[in-house]
């Protein structure tokens, strides 16, 4: 039996909105497995927000750089939000993005690349020494198309190509580049807001689909529904699930009366050629990173020699 800590219970509560005792029972029933506990709560109808994103736990900036048929996203983390407003740090993130545009999505290759007389790794070390705070190049993503555009969108922007949430979208088409770029930015804004998991159902993680089917089936099984009815309900439920998590099936944020797929199809008339959504990447600052909460007032007092 796994030891269930208060922190684990709190984390599950933050993710699901369920009661503390329900969260503790869910973790006990599933031997401390967080994902299984989330599913357990959903099956019991106790999860109020199973898909709610966890709190962002790291500071820094997302950088986006695009150039025609190529585009990259980079995430550079810092210890505090103050550094994200620092011009030197912002310049560092922009520089790393430019290097990534040529070097690709390999973090180690980017760190080893030279900018003038120094490597990117050295430039990061110099910034750490100057600003006095730890910084890391956490991750990089790259999209390319043979013909078409890669567009970007930065939310909570603090400067050109810099923000707290970044998206790049790749569109393959032989059509007008300017019209494609406009559509690409609209789609990037949609991805930022709607956070799809994949372009279509074929791109979804099979394990995620299996879990969704299990949750739906168990939920109605507990209600006493016969198996042949459950099978039909699950298939219907999956269609709803796909509309929630697949980009092309989601309601377009710029016109809720149509799906993204319909919006792309309509745009083909303006672009003058077929359009294929070739890929997208969405980076939210600090997602998946745990950061110890601290008493900011106590830190300031200690720095001033008062603590």
PDB file of C-alpha atoms in Angstrom:
ATOM      1  CA  UNK A   1       0.000   0.000   0.000  1.00  0.00           C
ATOM      2  CA  UNK A   2       1.441   3.343  -1.066  1.00  0.00           C
ATOM      3  CA  UNK A   3       1.800   6.126   1.488  1.00  0.00           C
ATOM      4  CA  UNK A   4      -0.684   8.888   0.630  1.00  0.00           C
ATOM      5  CA  UNK A   5       0.700  12.288   1.575  1.00  0.00           C
ATOM      6  CA  UNK A   6      -1.250  15.480   2.186  1.00  0.00           C
ATOM      7  CA  UNK A   7       0.514  17.005  -0.819  1.00  0.00           C
ATOM      8  CA  UNK A   8      -0.790  14.206  -3.072  1.00  0.00           C
ATOM      9  CA  UNK A   9      -4.336  14.771  -1.797  1.00  0.00           C
ATOM     10  CA  UNK A  10      -4.026  18.531  -2.388  1.00  0.00           C
ATOM     11  CA  UNK A  11      -2.658  17.971  -5.918  1.00  0.00           C
ATOM     12  CA  UNK A  12      -5.578  15.694  -6.783  1.00  0.00           C
ATOM     13  CA  UNK A  13      -8.038  18.200  -5.310  1.00  0.00           C
ATOM     14  CA  UNK A  14      -6.489  21.006  -7.410  1.00  0.00           C
ATOM     15  CA  UNK A  15      -6.801  18.864 -10.545  1.00  0.00           C
ATOM     16  CA  UNK A  16     -10.355  17.666 -10.003  1.00  0.00           C
ATOM     17  CA  UNK A  17     -12.153  20.000  -7.623  1.00  0.00           C
ATOM     18  CA  UNK A  18     -13.345  16.971  -5.644  1.00  0.00           C
ATOM     19  CA  UNK A  19     -13.567  16.940  -1.831  1.00  0.00           C
ATOM     20  CA  UNK A  20     -10.492  16.221   0.285  1.00  0.00           C
ATOM     21  CA  UNK A  21     -11.855  12.954   1.692  1.00  0.00           C
ATOM     22  CA  UNK A  22     -12.943  11.784  -1.753  1.00  0.00           C
ATOM     23  CA  UNK A  23      -9.460  12.568  -3.088  1.00  0.00           C
ATOM     24  CA  UNK A  24      -7.831  10.648  -0.240  1.00  0.00           C
ATOM     25  CA  UNK A  25     -10.101   7.646  -0.862  1.00  0.00           C
ATOM     26  CA  UNK A  26      -9.398   7.789  -4.616  1.00  0.00           C
ATOM     27  CA  UNK A  27      -5.651   7.694  -3.991  1.00  0.00           C
ATOM     28  CA  UNK A  28      -5.993   4.871  -1.452  1.00  0.00           C
ATOM     29  CA  UNK A  29      -8.158   2.852  -3.834  1.00  0.00           C
ATOM     30  CA  UNK A  30      -5.581   3.260  -6.613  1.00  0.00           C
ATOM     31  CA  UNK A  31      -2.387   2.795  -4.591  1.00  0.00           C
ATOM     32  CA  UNK A  32      -1.303   6.408  -5.047  1.00  0.00           C
ATOM     33  CA  UNK A  33      -1.581   6.412  -8.871  1.00  0.00           C
ATOM     34  CA  UNK A  34      -2.625  10.007  -9.668  1.00  0.00           C
ATOM     35  CA  UNK A  35      -4.059   9.363 -13.151  1.00  0.00           C
ATOM     36  CA  UNK A  36      -5.985   6.306 -11.979  1.00  0.00           C
ATOM     37  CA  UNK A  37      -7.336   8.341  -9.045  1.00  0.00           C
ATOM     38  CA  UNK A  38      -8.565  11.050 -11.449  1.00  0.00           C
ATOM     39  CA  UNK A  39     -10.386   8.377 -13.479  1.00  0.00           C
ATOM     40  CA  UNK A  40     -11.828   6.853 -10.285  1.00  0.00           C
ATOM     41  CA  UNK A  41     -13.296  10.212  -9.276  1.00  0.00           C
ATOM     42  CA  UNK A  42     -14.727  10.761 -12.751  1.00  0.00           C
ATOM     43  CA  UNK A  43     -16.356   7.325 -12.720  1.00  0.00           C
ATOM     44  CA  UNK A  44     -17.932   8.138  -9.359  1.00  0.00           C
ATOM     45  CA  UNK A  45     -19.106  11.497 -10.684  1.00  0.00           C
ATOM     46  CA  UNK A  46     -17.065  13.271  -7.994  1.00  0.00           C
ATOM     47  CA  UNK A  47     -14.642  15.144 -10.231  1.00  0.00           C
ATOM     48  CA  UNK A  48     -15.788  18.689 -10.912  1.00  0.00           C
ATOM     49  CA  UNK A  49     -12.914  19.566 -13.224  1.00  0.00           C
ATOM     50  CA  UNK A  50     -10.905  16.521 -14.220  1.00  0.00           C
ATOM     51  CA  UNK A  51      -9.515  18.325 -17.247  1.00  0.00           C
ATOM     52  CA  UNK A  52      -8.566  21.468 -15.370  1.00  0.00           C
ATOM     53  CA  UNK A  53      -4.958  22.389 -16.006  1.00  0.00           C
ATOM     54  CA  UNK A  54      -2.668  22.520 -13.012  1.00  0.00           C
ATOM     55  CA  UNK A  55      -1.236  25.810 -11.889  1.00  0.00           C
ATOM     56  CA  UNK A  56       1.750  27.084 -13.788  1.00  0.00           C
ATOM     57  CA  UNK A  57       4.706  26.483 -11.529  1.00  0.00           C
ATOM     58  CA  UNK A  58       7.734  27.913 -13.350  1.00  0.00           C
ATOM     59  CA  UNK A  59       8.598  31.431 -14.483  1.00  0.00           C
ATOM     60  CA  UNK A  60      10.345  32.700 -17.594  1.00  0.00           C
ATOM     61  CA  UNK A  61       9.207  33.150 -21.184  1.00  0.00           C
ATOM     62  CA  UNK A  62       8.046  31.331 -24.286  1.00  0.00           C
ATOM     63  CA  UNK A  63       9.694  32.549 -27.496  1.00  0.00           C
ATOM     64  CA  UNK A  64       8.359  32.022 -31.032  1.00  0.00           C
ATOM     65  CA  UNK A  65      10.288  32.600 -34.265  1.00  0.00           C
ATOM     66  CA  UNK A  66       8.890  31.916 -37.736  1.00  0.00           C
ATOM     67  CA  UNK A  67      10.373  32.330 -41.194  1.00  0.00           C
ATOM     68  CA  UNK A  68       8.109  31.324 -44.065  1.00  0.00           C
ATOM     69  CA  UNK A  69       7.872  27.552 -44.058  1.00  0.00           C
ATOM     70  CA  UNK A  70       9.702  27.110 -40.719  1.00  0.00           C
ATOM     71  CA  UNK A  71       8.935  27.945 -37.123  1.00  0.00           C
ATOM     72  CA  UNK A  72      10.139  27.180 -33.597  1.00  0.00           C
ATOM     73  CA  UNK A  73       8.966  27.553 -30.004  1.00  0.00           C
ATOM     74  CA  UNK A  74      11.403  27.736 -27.101  1.00  0.00           C
ATOM     75  CA  UNK A  75      10.800  27.798 -23.352  1.00  0.00           C
ATOM     76  CA  UNK A  76      13.443  29.413 -21.158  1.00  0.00           C
ATOM     77  CA  UNK A  77      12.747  29.209 -17.432  1.00  0.00           C
ATOM     78  CA  UNK A  78      13.816  31.531 -14.643  1.00  0.00           C
ATOM     79  CA  UNK A  79      13.198  31.508 -10.904  1.00  0.00           C
ATOM     80  CA  UNK A  80      10.959  34.595 -10.722  1.00  0.00           C
ATOM     81  CA  UNK A  81       8.628  36.601 -12.923  1.00  0.00           C
ATOM     82  CA  UNK A  82      10.832  39.678 -12.332  1.00  0.00           C
ATOM     83  CA  UNK A  83      13.454  38.193 -14.630  1.00  0.00           C
ATOM     84  CA  UNK A  84      10.901  37.726 -17.424  1.00  0.00           C
ATOM     85  CA  UNK A  85      10.600  41.534 -17.505  1.00  0.00           C
ATOM     86  CA  UNK A  86      14.376  41.958 -17.728  1.00  0.00           C
ATOM     87  CA  UNK A  87      15.545  43.205 -21.153  1.00  0.00           C
ATOM     88  CA  UNK A  88      18.700  41.079 -21.026  1.00  0.00           C
ATOM     89  CA  UNK A  89      16.649  37.937 -20.354  1.00  0.00           C
ATOM     90  CA  UNK A  90      14.186  38.823 -23.125  1.00  0.00           C
ATOM     91  CA  UNK A  91      17.086  39.316 -25.526  1.00  0.00           C
ATOM     92  CA  UNK A  92      18.495  35.938 -24.494  1.00  0.00           C
ATOM     93  CA  UNK A  93      15.197  34.173 -25.269  1.00  0.00           C
ATOM     94  CA  UNK A  94      14.963  35.878 -28.675  1.00  0.00           C
ATOM     95  CA  UNK A  95      18.545  34.899 -29.478  1.00  0.00           C
ATOM     96  CA  UNK A  96      17.897  31.270 -28.515  1.00  0.00           C
ATOM     97  CA  UNK A  97      14.825  31.255 -30.770  1.00  0.00           C
ATOM     98  CA  UNK A  98      16.836  32.515 -33.726  1.00  0.00           C
ATOM     99  CA  UNK A  99      19.487  29.855 -33.162  1.00  0.00           C
ATOM    100  CA  UNK A 100      16.813  27.156 -32.872  1.00  0.00           C
ATOM    101  CA  UNK A 101      15.381  28.194 -36.239  1.00  0.00           C
ATOM    102  CA  UNK A 102      18.599  26.925 -37.845  1.00  0.00           C
ATOM    103  CA  UNK A 103      19.711  24.294 -35.320  1.00  0.00           C
ATOM    104  CA  UNK A 104      16.331  22.557 -34.924  1.00  0.00           C
ATOM    105  CA  UNK A 105      14.668  21.202 -31.802  1.00  0.00           C
ATOM    106  CA  UNK A 106      17.713  19.546 -30.188  1.00  0.00           C
ATOM    107  CA  UNK A 107      18.338  21.392 -26.895  1.00  0.00           C
ATOM    108  CA  UNK A 108      21.940  20.205 -26.569  1.00  0.00           C
ATOM    109  CA  UNK A 109      22.715  21.168 -30.163  1.00  0.00           C
ATOM    110  CA  UNK A 110      21.284  24.634 -29.557  1.00  0.00           C
ATOM    111  CA  UNK A 111      23.340  25.077 -26.370  1.00  0.00           C
ATOM    112  CA  UNK A 112      26.491  24.084 -28.251  1.00  0.00           C
ATOM    113  CA  UNK A 113      25.782  26.450 -31.184  1.00  0.00           C
ATOM    114  CA  UNK A 114      27.886  29.603 -31.400  1.00  0.00           C
ATOM    115  CA  UNK A 115      26.587  33.147 -31.403  1.00  0.00           C
ATOM    116  CA  UNK A 116      29.546  35.303 -32.254  1.00  0.00           C
ATOM    117  CA  UNK A 117      32.485  34.150 -30.155  1.00  0.00           C
ATOM    118  CA  UNK A 118      30.487  32.281 -27.489  1.00  0.00           C
ATOM    119  CA  UNK A 119      28.136  29.324 -27.360  1.00  0.00           C
ATOM    120  CA  UNK A 120      24.483  29.635 -26.346  1.00  0.00           C
ATOM    121  CA  UNK A 121      25.337  27.682 -23.202  1.00  0.00           C
ATOM    122  CA  UNK A 122      27.957  30.271 -22.290  1.00  0.00           C
ATOM    123  CA  UNK A 123      25.518  33.098 -23.033  1.00  0.00           C
ATOM    124  CA  UNK A 124      23.030  31.524 -20.611  1.00  0.00           C
ATOM    125  CA  UNK A 125      25.766  31.150 -17.968  1.00  0.00           C
ATOM    126  CA  UNK A 126      26.765  34.795 -18.443  1.00  0.00           C
ATOM    127  CA  UNK A 127      23.137  35.899 -18.022  1.00  0.00           C
ATOM    128  CA  UNK A 128      22.885  33.845 -14.823  1.00  0.00           C
ATOM    129  CA  UNK A 129      26.015  35.531 -13.473  1.00  0.00           C
ATOM    130  CA  UNK A 130      24.812  39.020 -14.420  1.00  0.00           C
ATOM    131  CA  UNK A 131      21.160  38.755 -13.372  1.00  0.00           C
ATOM    132  CA  UNK A 132      21.846  36.513 -10.360  1.00  0.00           C
ATOM    133  CA  UNK A 133      19.142  33.941 -10.971  1.00  0.00           C
ATOM    134  CA  UNK A 134      19.174  30.409 -12.348  1.00  0.00           C
ATOM    135  CA  UNK A 135      17.927  29.977 -15.928  1.00  0.00           C
ATOM    136  CA  UNK A 136      17.450  26.920 -18.112  1.00  0.00           C
ATOM    137  CA  UNK A 137      16.574  26.213 -21.721  1.00  0.00           C
ATOM    138  CA  UNK A 138      13.856  23.695 -20.930  1.00  0.00           C
ATOM    139  CA  UNK A 139      12.482  22.632 -24.320  1.00  0.00           C
ATOM    140  CA  UNK A 140      12.263  23.447 -28.021  1.00  0.00           C
ATOM    141  CA  UNK A 141       9.763  22.479 -30.741  1.00  0.00           C
ATOM    142  CA  UNK A 142      10.060  22.851 -34.510  1.00  0.00           C
ATOM    143  CA  UNK A 143       7.592  22.708 -37.416  1.00  0.00           C
ATOM    144  CA  UNK A 144       8.404  22.731 -41.140  1.00  0.00           C
ATOM    145  CA  UNK A 145       6.426  22.425 -44.367  1.00  0.00           C
ATOM    146  CA  UNK A 146       7.668  21.987 -47.920  1.00  0.00           C
ATOM    147  CA  UNK A 147       5.190  24.548 -49.236  1.00  0.00           C
ATOM    148  CA  UNK A 148       2.975  26.838 -47.185  1.00  0.00           C
ATOM    149  CA  UNK A 149       3.513  28.730 -43.919  1.00  0.00           C
ATOM    150  CA  UNK A 150       4.224  28.325 -40.238  1.00  0.00           C
ATOM    151  CA  UNK A 151       2.375  30.957 -38.186  1.00  0.00           C
ATOM    152  CA  UNK A 152       2.611  31.847 -34.508  1.00  0.00           C
ATOM    153  CA  UNK A 153       0.673  33.456 -31.681  1.00  0.00           C
ATOM    154  CA  UNK A 154       1.929  34.589 -28.249  1.00  0.00           C
ATOM    155  CA  UNK A 155      -0.520  35.130 -25.399  1.00  0.00           C
ATOM    156  CA  UNK A 156       0.296  37.477 -22.495  1.00  0.00           C
ATOM    157  CA  UNK A 157       2.926  38.980 -24.739  1.00  0.00           C
ATOM    158  CA  UNK A 158       5.738  40.988 -23.148  1.00  0.00           C
ATOM    159  CA  UNK A 159       7.448  41.836 -26.431  1.00  0.00           C
ATOM    160  CA  UNK A 160       7.757  40.824 -30.065  1.00  0.00           C
ATOM    161  CA  UNK A 161       7.773  37.017 -30.195  1.00  0.00           C
ATOM    162  CA  UNK A 162       7.720  36.637 -26.398  1.00  0.00           C
ATOM    163  CA  UNK A 163       4.934  35.626 -24.036  1.00  0.00           C
ATOM    164  CA  UNK A 164       3.656  33.267 -21.378  1.00  0.00           C
ATOM    165  CA  UNK A 165       1.909  30.932 -23.819  1.00  0.00           C
ATOM    166  CA  UNK A 166       3.016  30.293 -27.384  1.00  0.00           C
ATOM    167  CA  UNK A 167       1.644  28.387 -30.367  1.00  0.00           C
ATOM    168  CA  UNK A 168       2.974  27.582 -33.821  1.00  0.00           C
ATOM    169  CA  UNK A 169       0.786  26.104 -36.574  1.00  0.00           C
ATOM    170  CA  UNK A 170       1.997  24.631 -39.872  1.00  0.00           C
ATOM    171  CA  UNK A 171      -0.197  24.834 -42.975  1.00  0.00           C
ATOM    172  CA  UNK A 172       0.669  23.016 -46.210  1.00  0.00           C
ATOM    173  CA  UNK A 173      -0.657  24.742 -49.326  1.00  0.00           C
ATOM    174  CA  UNK A 174       0.380  26.135 -52.695  1.00  0.00           C
ATOM    175  CA  UNK A 175      -1.970  29.095 -52.182  1.00  0.00           C
ATOM    176  CA  UNK A 176      -1.433  32.757 -51.366  1.00  0.00           C
ATOM    177  CA  UNK A 177       1.112  33.102 -48.592  1.00  0.00           C
ATOM    178  CA  UNK A 178      -0.466  36.220 -47.050  1.00  0.00           C
ATOM    179  CA  UNK A 179      -3.934  34.631 -46.792  1.00  0.00           C
ATOM    180  CA  UNK A 180      -2.362  31.454 -45.402  1.00  0.00           C
ATOM    181  CA  UNK A 181      -0.473  33.463 -42.787  1.00  0.00           C
ATOM    182  CA  UNK A 182      -3.712  35.153 -41.669  1.00  0.00           C
ATOM    183  CA  UNK A 183      -5.477  31.793 -41.332  1.00  0.00           C
ATOM    184  CA  UNK A 184      -2.437  30.342 -39.570  1.00  0.00           C
ATOM    185  CA  UNK A 185      -2.497  33.071 -36.929  1.00  0.00           C
ATOM    186  CA  UNK A 186      -6.250  32.564 -36.385  1.00  0.00           C
ATOM    187  CA  UNK A 187      -5.668  28.838 -35.925  1.00  0.00           C
ATOM    188  CA  UNK A 188      -2.755  29.513 -33.558  1.00  0.00           C
ATOM    189  CA  UNK A 189      -5.038  31.726 -31.452  1.00  0.00           C
ATOM    190  CA  UNK A 190      -7.629  28.948 -31.487  1.00  0.00           C
ATOM    191  CA  UNK A 191      -5.067  26.380 -30.298  1.00  0.00           C
ATOM    192  CA  UNK A 192      -3.993  28.747 -27.517  1.00  0.00           C
ATOM    193  CA  UNK A 193      -7.590  29.069 -26.299  1.00  0.00           C
ATOM    194  CA  UNK A 194      -8.981  25.571 -26.941  1.00  0.00           C
ATOM    195  CA  UNK A 195      -5.858  23.489 -26.214  1.00  0.00           C
ATOM    196  CA  UNK A 196      -6.566  20.524 -28.534  1.00  0.00           C
ATOM    197  CA  UNK A 197      -4.704  17.258 -27.988  1.00  0.00           C
ATOM    198  CA  UNK A 198      -4.279  16.346 -31.675  1.00  0.00           C
ATOM    199  CA  UNK A 199      -5.243  17.457 -35.179  1.00  0.00           C
ATOM    200  CA  UNK A 200      -7.772  14.619 -35.547  1.00  0.00           C
ATOM    201  CA  UNK A 201      -8.793  11.366 -33.863  1.00  0.00           C
ATOM    202  CA  UNK A 202      -6.029   9.418 -35.613  1.00  0.00           C
ATOM    203  CA  UNK A 203      -3.431  11.546 -33.833  1.00  0.00           C
ATOM    204  CA  UNK A 204      -4.737  10.947 -30.314  1.00  0.00           C
ATOM    205  CA  UNK A 205      -2.808   8.845 -27.832  1.00  0.00           C
ATOM    206  CA  UNK A 206      -4.496   5.392 -27.960  1.00  0.00           C
ATOM    207  CA  UNK A 207      -4.084   5.099 -24.186  1.00  0.00           C
ATOM    208  CA  UNK A 208      -6.010   8.365 -23.672  1.00  0.00           C
ATOM    209  CA  UNK A 209      -8.843   7.087 -25.881  1.00  0.00           C
ATOM    210  CA  UNK A 210      -8.889   3.750 -24.011  1.00  0.00           C
ATOM    211  CA  UNK A 211      -9.097   5.566 -20.680  1.00  0.00           C
ATOM    212  CA  UNK A 212     -11.979   7.705 -21.924  1.00  0.00           C
ATOM    213  CA  UNK A 213     -13.856   4.610 -23.119  1.00  0.00           C
ATOM    214  CA  UNK A 214     -13.279   2.894 -19.769  1.00  0.00           C
ATOM    215  CA  UNK A 215     -14.503   5.914 -17.827  1.00  0.00           C
ATOM    216  CA  UNK A 216     -17.657   6.178 -19.946  1.00  0.00           C
ATOM    217  CA  UNK A 217     -18.381   2.440 -19.808  1.00  0.00           C
ATOM    218  CA  UNK A 218     -17.861   2.146 -16.048  1.00  0.00           C
ATOM    219  CA  UNK A 219     -19.962   5.233 -15.374  1.00  0.00           C
ATOM    220  CA  UNK A 220     -22.999   3.758 -17.149  1.00  0.00           C
ATOM    221  CA  UNK A 221     -22.301   0.237 -15.916  1.00  0.00           C
ATOM    222  CA  UNK A 222     -22.680   1.564 -12.367  1.00  0.00           C
ATOM    223  CA  UNK A 223     -26.048   2.986 -13.392  1.00  0.00           C
ATOM    224  CA  UNK A 224     -27.157  -0.521 -14.342  1.00  0.00           C
ATOM    225  CA  UNK A 225     -27.253  -0.017 -18.107  1.00  0.00           C
ATOM    226  CA  UNK A 226     -27.076  -3.263 -20.173  1.00  0.00           C
ATOM    227  CA  UNK A 227     -23.816  -3.898 -22.052  1.00  0.00           C
ATOM    228  CA  UNK A 228     -25.326  -3.523 -25.543  1.00  0.00           C
ATOM    229  CA  UNK A 229     -26.680  -0.099 -24.565  1.00  0.00           C
ATOM    230  CA  UNK A 230     -23.390   0.873 -22.936  1.00  0.00           C
ATOM    231  CA  UNK A 231     -21.525   0.122 -26.166  1.00  0.00           C
ATOM    232  CA  UNK A 232     -23.719   2.577 -28.104  1.00  0.00           C
ATOM    233  CA  UNK A 233     -23.484   5.225 -25.384  1.00  0.00           C
ATOM    234  CA  UNK A 234     -19.683   4.915 -25.342  1.00  0.00           C
ATOM    235  CA  UNK A 235     -19.470   5.374 -29.121  1.00  0.00           C
ATOM    236  CA  UNK A 236     -21.651   8.461 -28.868  1.00  0.00           C
ATOM    237  CA  UNK A 237     -19.587   9.716 -25.947  1.00  0.00           C
ATOM    238  CA  UNK A 238     -16.384   9.282 -27.924  1.00  0.00           C
ATOM    239  CA  UNK A 239     -17.761  11.499 -30.691  1.00  0.00           C
ATOM    240  CA  UNK A 240     -18.346  14.204 -28.105  1.00  0.00           C
ATOM    241  CA  UNK A 241     -14.844  13.604 -26.718  1.00  0.00           C
ATOM    242  CA  UNK A 242     -13.322  14.012 -30.194  1.00  0.00           C
ATOM    243  CA  UNK A 243     -15.127  17.335 -30.614  1.00  0.00           C
ATOM    244  CA  UNK A 244     -13.532  18.480 -27.376  1.00  0.00           C
ATOM    245  CA  UNK A 245      -9.935  17.398 -28.012  1.00  0.00           C
ATOM    246  CA  UNK A 246      -9.406  17.175 -31.808  1.00  0.00           C
ATOM    247  CA  UNK A 247      -8.473  20.474 -33.465  1.00  0.00           C
ATOM    248  CA  UNK A 248     -10.381  19.952 -36.720  1.00  0.00           C
ATOM    249  CA  UNK A 249     -13.559  18.931 -34.875  1.00  0.00           C
ATOM    250  CA  UNK A 250     -13.539  21.726 -32.296  1.00  0.00           C
ATOM    251  CA  UNK A 251     -15.888  24.701 -32.670  1.00  0.00           C
ATOM    252  CA  UNK A 252     -13.832  27.509 -34.223  1.00  0.00           C
ATOM    253  CA  UNK A 253     -13.293  30.234 -31.614  1.00  0.00           C
ATOM    254  CA  UNK A 254     -13.604  32.964 -34.274  1.00  0.00           C
ATOM    255  CA  UNK A 255     -16.978  31.597 -35.429  1.00  0.00           C
ATOM    256  CA  UNK A 256     -18.638  29.100 -33.109  1.00  0.00           C
ATOM    257  CA  UNK A 257     -21.156  28.187 -35.788  1.00  0.00           C
ATOM    258  CA  UNK A 258     -18.574  26.149 -37.679  1.00  0.00           C
ATOM    259  CA  UNK A 259     -15.854  23.636 -36.906  1.00  0.00           C
ATOM    260  CA  UNK A 260     -12.172  24.322 -37.502  1.00  0.00           C
ATOM    261  CA  UNK A 261     -12.305  21.887 -40.438  1.00  0.00           C
ATOM    262  CA  UNK A 262     -15.138  23.890 -41.997  1.00  0.00           C
ATOM    263  CA  UNK A 263     -13.281  27.152 -41.444  1.00  0.00           C
ATOM    264  CA  UNK A 264     -10.168  25.737 -43.135  1.00  0.00           C
ATOM    265  CA  UNK A 265     -12.260  24.476 -46.061  1.00  0.00           C
ATOM    266  CA  UNK A 266     -13.874  27.896 -46.512  1.00  0.00           C
ATOM    267  CA  UNK A 267     -10.457  29.556 -46.431  1.00  0.00           C
ATOM    268  CA  UNK A 268      -9.351  27.505 -49.448  1.00  0.00           C
ATOM    269  CA  UNK A 269     -11.432  29.855 -51.622  1.00  0.00           C
ATOM    270  CA  UNK A 270      -9.474  32.890 -50.419  1.00  0.00           C
ATOM    271  CA  UNK A 271      -6.147  31.076 -50.539  1.00  0.00           C
ATOM    272  CA  UNK A 272      -6.773  29.627 -53.984  1.00  0.00           C
ATOM    273  CA  UNK A 273      -5.596  26.104 -53.210  1.00  0.00           C
ATOM    274  CA  UNK A 274      -6.256  23.145 -50.860  1.00  0.00           C
ATOM    275  CA  UNK A 275      -5.017  23.574 -47.278  1.00  0.00           C
ATOM    276  CA  UNK A 276      -3.765  20.877 -44.927  1.00  0.00           C
ATOM    277  CA  UNK A 277      -3.141  21.501 -41.233  1.00  0.00           C
ATOM    278  CA  UNK A 278       0.225  19.765 -40.991  1.00  0.00           C
ATOM    279  CA  UNK A 279       0.902  20.273 -37.300  1.00  0.00           C
ATOM    280  CA  UNK A 280       0.724  22.485 -34.239  1.00  0.00           C
ATOM    281  CA  UNK A 281       2.647  22.934 -30.988  1.00  0.00           C
ATOM    282  CA  UNK A 282       1.363  24.710 -27.884  1.00  0.00           C
ATOM    283  CA  UNK A 283       3.688  25.651 -25.012  1.00  0.00           C
ATOM    284  CA  UNK A 284       2.256  27.035 -21.759  1.00  0.00           C
ATOM    285  CA  UNK A 285       4.958  28.395 -19.489  1.00  0.00           C
ATOM    286  CA  UNK A 286       5.889  25.982 -16.723  1.00  0.00           C
ATOM    287  CA  UNK A 287       3.329  23.273 -17.528  1.00  0.00           C
ATOM    288  CA  UNK A 288       4.344  20.002 -15.924  1.00  0.00           C
ATOM    289  CA  UNK A 289       6.998  21.631 -13.740  1.00  0.00           C
ATOM    290  CA  UNK A 290       6.628  21.589  -9.974  1.00  0.00           C
ATOM    291  CA  UNK A 291       7.929  24.516  -8.012  1.00  0.00           C
ATOM    292  CA  UNK A 292       8.098  24.767  -4.262  1.00  0.00           C
ATOM    293  CA  UNK A 293       5.785  27.459  -2.939  1.00  0.00           C
ATOM    294  CA  UNK A 294       7.558  30.059  -0.883  1.00  0.00           C
ATOM    295  CA  UNK A 295       6.732  32.893   1.494  1.00  0.00           C
ATOM    296  CA  UNK A 296       7.652  35.892  -0.654  1.00  0.00           C
ATOM    297  CA  UNK A 297       7.439  38.387   2.218  1.00  0.00           C
ATOM    298  CA  UNK A 298       9.778  36.228   4.297  1.00  0.00           C
ATOM    299  CA  UNK A 299      12.230  36.010   1.395  1.00  0.00           C
ATOM    300  CA  UNK A 300      12.307  39.797   0.997  1.00  0.00           C
ATOM    301  CA  UNK A 301      12.766  40.276   4.752  1.00  0.00           C
ATOM    302  CA  UNK A 302      15.603  37.754   4.763  1.00  0.00           C
ATOM    303  CA  UNK A 303      17.273  39.468   1.810  1.00  0.00           C
ATOM    304  CA  UNK A 304      17.059  42.757   3.681  1.00  0.00           C
ATOM    305  CA  UNK A 305      18.647  41.152   6.745  1.00  0.00           C
ATOM    306  CA  UNK A 306      15.447  41.365   8.780  1.00  0.00           C
ATOM    307  CA  UNK A 307      14.524  37.676   8.924  1.00  0.00           C
TER     308      UNK A 307
END
